[in-house]
Coordinates of C-alpha atoms and ligand atoms in Angstrom, one line a residue:
X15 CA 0.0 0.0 0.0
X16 CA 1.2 3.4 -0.9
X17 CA 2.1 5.3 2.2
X18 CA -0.3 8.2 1.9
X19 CA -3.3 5.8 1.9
X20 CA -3.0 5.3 5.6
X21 CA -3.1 9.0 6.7
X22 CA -6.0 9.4 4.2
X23 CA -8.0 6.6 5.4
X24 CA -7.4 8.6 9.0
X25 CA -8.7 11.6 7.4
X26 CA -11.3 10.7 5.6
X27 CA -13.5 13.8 4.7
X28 CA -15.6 14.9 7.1
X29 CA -16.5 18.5 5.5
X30 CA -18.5 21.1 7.2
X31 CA -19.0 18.6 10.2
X32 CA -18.7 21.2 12.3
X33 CA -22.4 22.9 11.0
X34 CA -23.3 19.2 12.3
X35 CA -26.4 20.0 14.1
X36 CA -28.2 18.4 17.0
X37 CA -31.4 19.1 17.7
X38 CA -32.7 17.5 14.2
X39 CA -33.5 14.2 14.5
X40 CA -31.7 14.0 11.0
X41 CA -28.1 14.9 10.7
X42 CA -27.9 17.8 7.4
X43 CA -26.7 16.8 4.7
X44 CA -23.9 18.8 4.5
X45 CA -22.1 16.4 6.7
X46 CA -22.4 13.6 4.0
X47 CA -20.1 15.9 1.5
X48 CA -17.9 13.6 -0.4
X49 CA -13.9 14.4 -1.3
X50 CA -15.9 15.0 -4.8
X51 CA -18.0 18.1 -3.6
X52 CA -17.0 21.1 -5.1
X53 CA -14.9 24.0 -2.6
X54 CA -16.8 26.3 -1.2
X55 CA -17.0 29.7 -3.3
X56 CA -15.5 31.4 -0.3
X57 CA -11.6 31.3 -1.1
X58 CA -10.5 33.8 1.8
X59 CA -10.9 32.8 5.3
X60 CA -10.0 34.6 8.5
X61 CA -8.0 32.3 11.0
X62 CA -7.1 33.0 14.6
X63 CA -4.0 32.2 15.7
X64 CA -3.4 31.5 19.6
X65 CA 0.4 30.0 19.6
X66 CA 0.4 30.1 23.8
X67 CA 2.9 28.7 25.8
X68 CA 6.4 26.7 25.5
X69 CA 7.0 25.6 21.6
X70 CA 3.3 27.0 21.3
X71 CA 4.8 29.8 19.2
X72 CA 7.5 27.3 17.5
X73 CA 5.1 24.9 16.0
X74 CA 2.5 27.2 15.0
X75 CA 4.6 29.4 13.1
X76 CA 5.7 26.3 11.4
X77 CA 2.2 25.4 10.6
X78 CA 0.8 29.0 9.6
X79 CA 3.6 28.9 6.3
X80 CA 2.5 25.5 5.2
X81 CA -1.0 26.7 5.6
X82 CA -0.3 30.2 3.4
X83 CA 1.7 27.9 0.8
X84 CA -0.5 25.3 0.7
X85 CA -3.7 27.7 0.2
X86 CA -2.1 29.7 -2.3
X87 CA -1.9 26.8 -4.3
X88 CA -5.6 26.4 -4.5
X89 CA -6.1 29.7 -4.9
X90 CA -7.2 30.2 -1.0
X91 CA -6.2 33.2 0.7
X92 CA -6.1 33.7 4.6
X93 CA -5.9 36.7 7.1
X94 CA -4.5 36.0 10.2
X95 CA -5.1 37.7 13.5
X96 CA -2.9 36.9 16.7
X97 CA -4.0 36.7 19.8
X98 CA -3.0 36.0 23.9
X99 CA -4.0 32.4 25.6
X100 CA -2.7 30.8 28.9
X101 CA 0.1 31.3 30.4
X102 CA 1.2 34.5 27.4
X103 CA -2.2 35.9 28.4
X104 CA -2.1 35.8 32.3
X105 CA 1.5 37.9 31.8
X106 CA 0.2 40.3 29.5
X107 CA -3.6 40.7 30.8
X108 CA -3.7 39.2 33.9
X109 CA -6.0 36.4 32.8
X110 CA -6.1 33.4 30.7
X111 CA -8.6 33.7 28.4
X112 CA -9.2 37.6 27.7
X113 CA -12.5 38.3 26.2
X114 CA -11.0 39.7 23.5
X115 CA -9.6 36.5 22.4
X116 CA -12.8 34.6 22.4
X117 CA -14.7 37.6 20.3
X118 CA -12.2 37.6 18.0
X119 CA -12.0 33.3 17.9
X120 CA -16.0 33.5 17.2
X121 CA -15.8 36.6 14.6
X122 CA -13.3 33.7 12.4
X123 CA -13.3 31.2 10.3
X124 CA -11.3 29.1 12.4
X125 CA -9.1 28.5 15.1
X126 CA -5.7 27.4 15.0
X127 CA -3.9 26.9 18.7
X128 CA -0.4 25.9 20.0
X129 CA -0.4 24.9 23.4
X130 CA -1.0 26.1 26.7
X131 CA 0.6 25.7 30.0
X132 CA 4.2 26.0 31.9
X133 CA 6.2 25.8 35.3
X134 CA 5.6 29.2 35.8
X135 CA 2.0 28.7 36.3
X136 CA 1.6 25.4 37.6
X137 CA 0.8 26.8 41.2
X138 CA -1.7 29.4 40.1
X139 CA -5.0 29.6 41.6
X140 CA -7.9 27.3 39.6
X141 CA -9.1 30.4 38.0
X142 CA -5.4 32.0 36.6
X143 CA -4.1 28.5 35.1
X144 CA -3.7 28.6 31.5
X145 CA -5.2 25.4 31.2
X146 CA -8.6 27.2 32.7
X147 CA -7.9 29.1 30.0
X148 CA -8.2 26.6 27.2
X149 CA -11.2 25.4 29.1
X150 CA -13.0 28.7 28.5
X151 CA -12.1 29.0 24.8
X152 CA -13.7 25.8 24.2
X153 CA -16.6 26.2 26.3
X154 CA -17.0 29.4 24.9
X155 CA -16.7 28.3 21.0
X156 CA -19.2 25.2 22.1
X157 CA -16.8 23.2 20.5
X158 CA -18.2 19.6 22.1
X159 CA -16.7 17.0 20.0
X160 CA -13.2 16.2 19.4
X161 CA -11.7 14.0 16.8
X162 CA -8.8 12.9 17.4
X163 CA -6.9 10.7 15.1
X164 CA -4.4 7.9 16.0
X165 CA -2.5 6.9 12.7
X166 CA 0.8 5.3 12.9
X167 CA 2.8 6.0 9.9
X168 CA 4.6 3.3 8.4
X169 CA 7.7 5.3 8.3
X170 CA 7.7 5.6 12.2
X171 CA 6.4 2.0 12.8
X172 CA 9.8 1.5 14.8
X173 CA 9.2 4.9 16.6
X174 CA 6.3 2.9 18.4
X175 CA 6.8 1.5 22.1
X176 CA 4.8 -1.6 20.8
X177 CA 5.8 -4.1 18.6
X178 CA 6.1 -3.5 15.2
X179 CA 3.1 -6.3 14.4
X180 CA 1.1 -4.8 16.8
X181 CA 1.5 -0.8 16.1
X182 CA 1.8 -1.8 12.6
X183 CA -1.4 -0.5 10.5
X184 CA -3.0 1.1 13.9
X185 CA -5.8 3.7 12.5
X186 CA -8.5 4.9 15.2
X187 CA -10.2 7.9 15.4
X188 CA -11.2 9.2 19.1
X189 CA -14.6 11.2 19.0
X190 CA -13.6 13.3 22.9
X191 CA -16.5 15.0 24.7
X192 CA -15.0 17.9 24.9
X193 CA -17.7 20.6 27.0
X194 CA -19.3 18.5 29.4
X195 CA -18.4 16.2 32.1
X196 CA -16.2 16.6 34.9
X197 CA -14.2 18.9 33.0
X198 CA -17.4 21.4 33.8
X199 CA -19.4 19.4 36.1
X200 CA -21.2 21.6 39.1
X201 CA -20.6 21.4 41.9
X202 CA -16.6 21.5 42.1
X203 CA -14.5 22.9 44.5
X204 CA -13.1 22.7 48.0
X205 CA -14.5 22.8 51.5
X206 CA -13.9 21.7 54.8
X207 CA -15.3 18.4 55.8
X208 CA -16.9 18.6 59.4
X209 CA -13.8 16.6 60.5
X210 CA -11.7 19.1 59.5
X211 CA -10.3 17.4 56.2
X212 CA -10.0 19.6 53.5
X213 CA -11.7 17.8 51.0
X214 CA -11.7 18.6 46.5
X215 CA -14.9 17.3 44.8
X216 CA -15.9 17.3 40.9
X217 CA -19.0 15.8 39.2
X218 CA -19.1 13.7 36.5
X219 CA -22.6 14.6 34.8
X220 CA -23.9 14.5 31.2
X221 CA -27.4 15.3 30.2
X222 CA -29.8 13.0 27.4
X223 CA -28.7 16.3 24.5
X224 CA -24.8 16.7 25.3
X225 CA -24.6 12.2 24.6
X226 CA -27.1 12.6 21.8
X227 CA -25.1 15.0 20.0
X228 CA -21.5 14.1 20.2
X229 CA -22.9 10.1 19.8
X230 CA -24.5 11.5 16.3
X231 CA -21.3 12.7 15.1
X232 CA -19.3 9.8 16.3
X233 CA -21.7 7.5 14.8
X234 CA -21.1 10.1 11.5
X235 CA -17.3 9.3 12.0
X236 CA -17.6 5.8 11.8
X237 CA -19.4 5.6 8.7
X238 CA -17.4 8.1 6.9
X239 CA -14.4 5.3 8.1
X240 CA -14.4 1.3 8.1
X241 CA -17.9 1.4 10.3
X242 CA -17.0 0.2 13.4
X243 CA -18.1 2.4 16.3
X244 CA -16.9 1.2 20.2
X245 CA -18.4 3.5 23.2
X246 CA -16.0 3.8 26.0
X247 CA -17.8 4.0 29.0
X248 CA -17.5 2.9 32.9
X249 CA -21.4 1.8 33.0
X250 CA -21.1 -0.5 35.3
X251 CA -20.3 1.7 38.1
X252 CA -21.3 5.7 37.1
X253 CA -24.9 6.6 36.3
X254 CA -23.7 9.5 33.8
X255 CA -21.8 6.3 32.0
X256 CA -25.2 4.4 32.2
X257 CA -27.4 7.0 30.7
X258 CA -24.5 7.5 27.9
X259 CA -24.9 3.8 27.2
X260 CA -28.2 4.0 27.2
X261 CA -28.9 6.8 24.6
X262 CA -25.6 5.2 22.3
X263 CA -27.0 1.8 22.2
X264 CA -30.6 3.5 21.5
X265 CA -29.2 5.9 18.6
X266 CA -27.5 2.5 17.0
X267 CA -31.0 1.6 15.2
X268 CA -30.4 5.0 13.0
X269 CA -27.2 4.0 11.9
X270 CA -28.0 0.2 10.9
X271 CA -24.9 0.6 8.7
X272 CA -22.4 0.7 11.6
X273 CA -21.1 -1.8 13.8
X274 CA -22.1 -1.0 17.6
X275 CA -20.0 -2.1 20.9
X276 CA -19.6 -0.9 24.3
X277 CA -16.1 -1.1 26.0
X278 CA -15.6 0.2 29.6
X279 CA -12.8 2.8 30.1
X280 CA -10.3 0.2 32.0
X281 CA -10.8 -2.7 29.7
X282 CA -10.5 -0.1 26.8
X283 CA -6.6 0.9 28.1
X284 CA -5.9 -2.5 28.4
X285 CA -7.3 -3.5 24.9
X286 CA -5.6 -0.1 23.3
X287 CA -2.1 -1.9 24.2
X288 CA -3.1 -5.2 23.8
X289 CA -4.6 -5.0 19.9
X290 CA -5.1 -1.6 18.7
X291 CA -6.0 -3.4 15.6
X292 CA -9.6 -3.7 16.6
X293 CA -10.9 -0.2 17.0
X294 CA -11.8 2.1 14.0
X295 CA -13.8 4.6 15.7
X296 CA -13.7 5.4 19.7
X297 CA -16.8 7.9 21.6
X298 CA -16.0 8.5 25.0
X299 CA -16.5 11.6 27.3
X300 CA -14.6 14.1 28.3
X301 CA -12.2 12.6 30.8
X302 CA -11.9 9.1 29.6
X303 CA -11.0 10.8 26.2
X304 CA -8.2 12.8 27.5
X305 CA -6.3 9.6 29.0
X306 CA -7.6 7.1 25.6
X307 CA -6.0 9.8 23.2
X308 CA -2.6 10.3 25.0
X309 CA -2.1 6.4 25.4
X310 CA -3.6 5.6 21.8
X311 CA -0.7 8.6 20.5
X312 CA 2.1 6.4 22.2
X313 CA 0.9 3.6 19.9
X314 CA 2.1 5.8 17.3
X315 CA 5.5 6.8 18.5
X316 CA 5.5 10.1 19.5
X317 CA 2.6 12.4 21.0
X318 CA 4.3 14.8 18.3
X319 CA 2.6 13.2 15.7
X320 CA -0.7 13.7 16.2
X321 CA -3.5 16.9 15.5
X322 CA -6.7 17.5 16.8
X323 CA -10.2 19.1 15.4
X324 CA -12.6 20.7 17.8
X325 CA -16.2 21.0 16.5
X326 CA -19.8 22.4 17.3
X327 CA -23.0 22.9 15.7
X328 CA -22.1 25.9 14.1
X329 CA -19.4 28.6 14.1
X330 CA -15.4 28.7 13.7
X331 CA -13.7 25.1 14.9
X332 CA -11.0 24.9 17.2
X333 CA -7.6 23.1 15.9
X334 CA -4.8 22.1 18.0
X335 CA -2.0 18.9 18.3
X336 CA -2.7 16.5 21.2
X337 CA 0.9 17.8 23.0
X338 CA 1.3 20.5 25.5
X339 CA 3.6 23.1 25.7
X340 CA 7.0 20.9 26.5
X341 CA 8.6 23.6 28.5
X342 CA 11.5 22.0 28.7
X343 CA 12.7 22.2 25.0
X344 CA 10.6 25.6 24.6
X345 CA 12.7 27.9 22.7
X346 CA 15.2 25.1 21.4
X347 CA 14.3 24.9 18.1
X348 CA 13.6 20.8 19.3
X349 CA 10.0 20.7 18.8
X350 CA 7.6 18.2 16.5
X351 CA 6.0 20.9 14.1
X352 CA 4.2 18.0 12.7
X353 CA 1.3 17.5 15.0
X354 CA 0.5 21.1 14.4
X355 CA 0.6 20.9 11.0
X356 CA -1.5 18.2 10.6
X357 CA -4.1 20.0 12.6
X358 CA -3.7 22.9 10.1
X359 CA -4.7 20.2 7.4
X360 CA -7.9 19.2 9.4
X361 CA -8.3 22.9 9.7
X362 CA -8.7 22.8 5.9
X363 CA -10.4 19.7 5.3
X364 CA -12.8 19.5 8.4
X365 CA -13.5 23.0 9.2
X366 CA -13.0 25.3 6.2
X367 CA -13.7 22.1 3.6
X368 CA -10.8 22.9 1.9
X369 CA -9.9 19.1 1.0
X370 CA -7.2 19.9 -2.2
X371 CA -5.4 21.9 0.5
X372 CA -5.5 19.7 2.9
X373 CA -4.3 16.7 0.6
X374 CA -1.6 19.0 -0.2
X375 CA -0.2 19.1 3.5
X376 CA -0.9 15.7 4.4
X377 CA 1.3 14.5 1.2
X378 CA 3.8 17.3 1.9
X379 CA 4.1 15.9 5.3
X380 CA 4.7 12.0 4.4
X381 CA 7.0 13.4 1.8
X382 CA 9.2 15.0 4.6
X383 CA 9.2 11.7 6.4
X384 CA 10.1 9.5 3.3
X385 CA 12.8 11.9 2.7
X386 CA 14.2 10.8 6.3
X387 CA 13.4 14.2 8.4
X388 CA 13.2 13.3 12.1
X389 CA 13.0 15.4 15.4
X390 CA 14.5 14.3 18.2
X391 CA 11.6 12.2 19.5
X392 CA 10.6 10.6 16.5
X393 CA 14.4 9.7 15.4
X394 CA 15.7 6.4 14.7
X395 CA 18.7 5.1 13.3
X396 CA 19.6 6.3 9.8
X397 CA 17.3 9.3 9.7
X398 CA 18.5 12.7 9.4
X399 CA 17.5 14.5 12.8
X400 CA 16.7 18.1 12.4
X401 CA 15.5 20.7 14.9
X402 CA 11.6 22.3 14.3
X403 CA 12.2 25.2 11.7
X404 CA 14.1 22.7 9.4
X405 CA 11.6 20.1 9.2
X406 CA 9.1 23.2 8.3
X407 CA 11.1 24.4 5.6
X408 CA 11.7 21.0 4.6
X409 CA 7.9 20.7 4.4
X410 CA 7.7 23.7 2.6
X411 CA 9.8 22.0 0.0
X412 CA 7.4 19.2 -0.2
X413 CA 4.4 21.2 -0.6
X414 CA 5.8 23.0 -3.5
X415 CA 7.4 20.0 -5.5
X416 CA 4.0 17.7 -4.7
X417 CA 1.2 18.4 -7.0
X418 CA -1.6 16.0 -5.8
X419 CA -3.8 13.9 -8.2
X420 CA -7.7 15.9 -8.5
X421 CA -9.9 14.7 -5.8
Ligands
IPM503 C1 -5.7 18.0 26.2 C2 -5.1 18.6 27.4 C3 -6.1 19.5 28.1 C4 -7.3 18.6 28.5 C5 -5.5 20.3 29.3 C6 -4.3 21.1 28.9 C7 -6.6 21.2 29.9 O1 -4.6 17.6 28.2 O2 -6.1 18.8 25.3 O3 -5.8 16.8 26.1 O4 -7.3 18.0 29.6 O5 -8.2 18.6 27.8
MG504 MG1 -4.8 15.6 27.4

């Protein structure tokens, strides 16, 4: 099999999921385009940039020329606004998330983030973390599902903690919860027990419309990909896991075309080492989707590999890699860029439906890996390792030599 097959069948075309809507009984039809549909007449788009903390501003400079070059092959123009999250927005305006930087998020076409998050912060009070701040932004853009794809490249098979026959081919997608949960749950805080222990308390909680919606689109995601859907859940012990169950198992009659199962969380981790093999598509909420997608990106070799899209039922999506901000190689010109701009290309493909682009970077990036381009966690024997601005010219050079076939 060609190479570029496997990152395609990853990112398979999911355009304009993000006007996916919930409240109809039927999902639009706009979430059915095909890789054939025509691009949208709309060739300029507005993108917000948010490159945080740590090798934030690294990686997303990387991404933002690919983007530009790639576009300007199609013909696709973008304006790009900066603005302050985290840890570079607590120093400058004294909190996390400034208002400005959600108006400005909304008022575009789409979102393209770095990281957030540093030593600096780590003590802060709950409501001046930069991780709050992330928190806000998504809660604010009602971005409630997350895809996030595990893919391993056959060029960094050997980059993989597992064995080769077992990492070998691994292609999942995880469809994260991403506004609800305990992540938002109420109430939350601190108090003093009556005994005098200081005690921290969350709630995990989901309501019938937050599983309906983000089950839809997963259920979407697996048909769109080998039509395998497994719901992660821990049902036999939480009551916001047993209604989930419920309202999955009764959406499964709508989509008679994909192949149901439940999983719960703890069997799940074990099963993700065990035989990756066997998942195509993964729902899970909030919090079991943040631990799932950082195990399922070891299966893949490096956490550095892999992007994330954010999506609601309408308005700009969100569009960041898996990894945080790595303060200990920020500013060391060490950092993956290729997480980031992978998430560029699902900023094309998933929220702008930009799919030629989008083709473009995703070839441009397995180019750069056949030509032997490594960081310093995805290196291996015989590779060439380079620091993160090389690899992004070297990507550059691969977008502009790679004309890919018409869609
Ligand atoms: C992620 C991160 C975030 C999360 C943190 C930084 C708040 O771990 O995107 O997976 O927990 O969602
Ligand atoms: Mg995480």
């Amino acid at each position: 099999m060609a190479p570029s097959l496997q990152l395609f069948h990853t990112l398979k075309p999911l355009t304009h999921i993000n006007r996916f809507s919930s409240t109809s009984s039927r999902p639009p039809a706009s979430v059915r385009c095909s890789a054939s549909a025509a691009p949208p007449s709309k060739r300029s788009y507005s993108i917000t940039l948010l490159p945080g903390d740590g090798i934030g501003p690294e990686v997303v400079s990387v991404a933002k020329d690919v983007l530009v070059l790639a576009g300007s092959f199609e013909g696709i123009t973008f304006e790009f606004q900066e603005m302050l999250l985290g840890g570079a927005a607590l120093d400058a305006t004294g909190v996390p998330m400034p208002d400005e930087t959600l108006s400005v998020s909304k008022q575009s076409d789409a979102v393209l983030l770095g990281a957030i998050g540093g030593y600096k912060w780590d003590n802060n009070e709950k409501h001046l973390k930069p991780e709050t701040g992330l928190l806000q932004l998504r809660s604010g853009l009602q971005v409630f599902a997350n895809l996030r794809p595990a893919t391993v490249f056959p060029q960094l098979v050997d980059a993989s903690t597992l064995k080769r026959e077992v990492a070998e081919g691994v292609d999942l997608m995880v469809v994260r919860e991403l506004t609800g949960g305990i992540y938002f749950g109420k109430p939350r805080g601190f108090r003093t027990g009556e005994n005098g222990q200081e005690t921290g308390f969350n709630t995990e909680i989901y309501s019938a419309h937050e599983i309906d919606r983000i089950a839809r689109l997963a259920f979407e995601t697996a048909r769109k990909r080998c039509g395998k859907l497994c719901s992660v859940d821990k049902a036999n012990v939480l009551e916001a896991s047993m209604l989930w169950r419920k309202i999955v198992t009764e959406l499964a009659h709508e989509y008679p075309d994909v192949e149901l199962s439940h999983m719960y969380v703890d069997n799940a981790a074990m099963q993700l080492i065990r035989y990756p093999k066997q998942f195509d598509t993964v729902l899970t909420n909030n919090i079991f989707g943040d631990i799932l997608s950082d195990e399922a990106s070891m299966i893949t070799g490096s956490i550095g590999m892999l992007p994330s899209a954010s999506v609601g039922a309408s308005g700009p999506g969100l569009f960041e890699p898996i990894h945080g901000s790595a303060p200990d190689i920020a500013g060391q010109d060490k950092a993956n860029p290729f997480a980031t701009v992978l998430s560029a290309a699902m900023l094309l493909k998933y929220g702008l439906g930009e799919e030629r682009a989008a083709e473009r970077i995703e070839k441009a990036v397995l180019d750069t890996l056949n030509r032997g381009f490594r960081t310093a966690d995805i290196y291996s024997a015989g590779t060439k390792l380079v620091g993160c601005k090389q690899i992004g010219e070297e990507i550059l050079k691969s977008v502009e030599s790679h004309i890919p076939a018409a869609v």
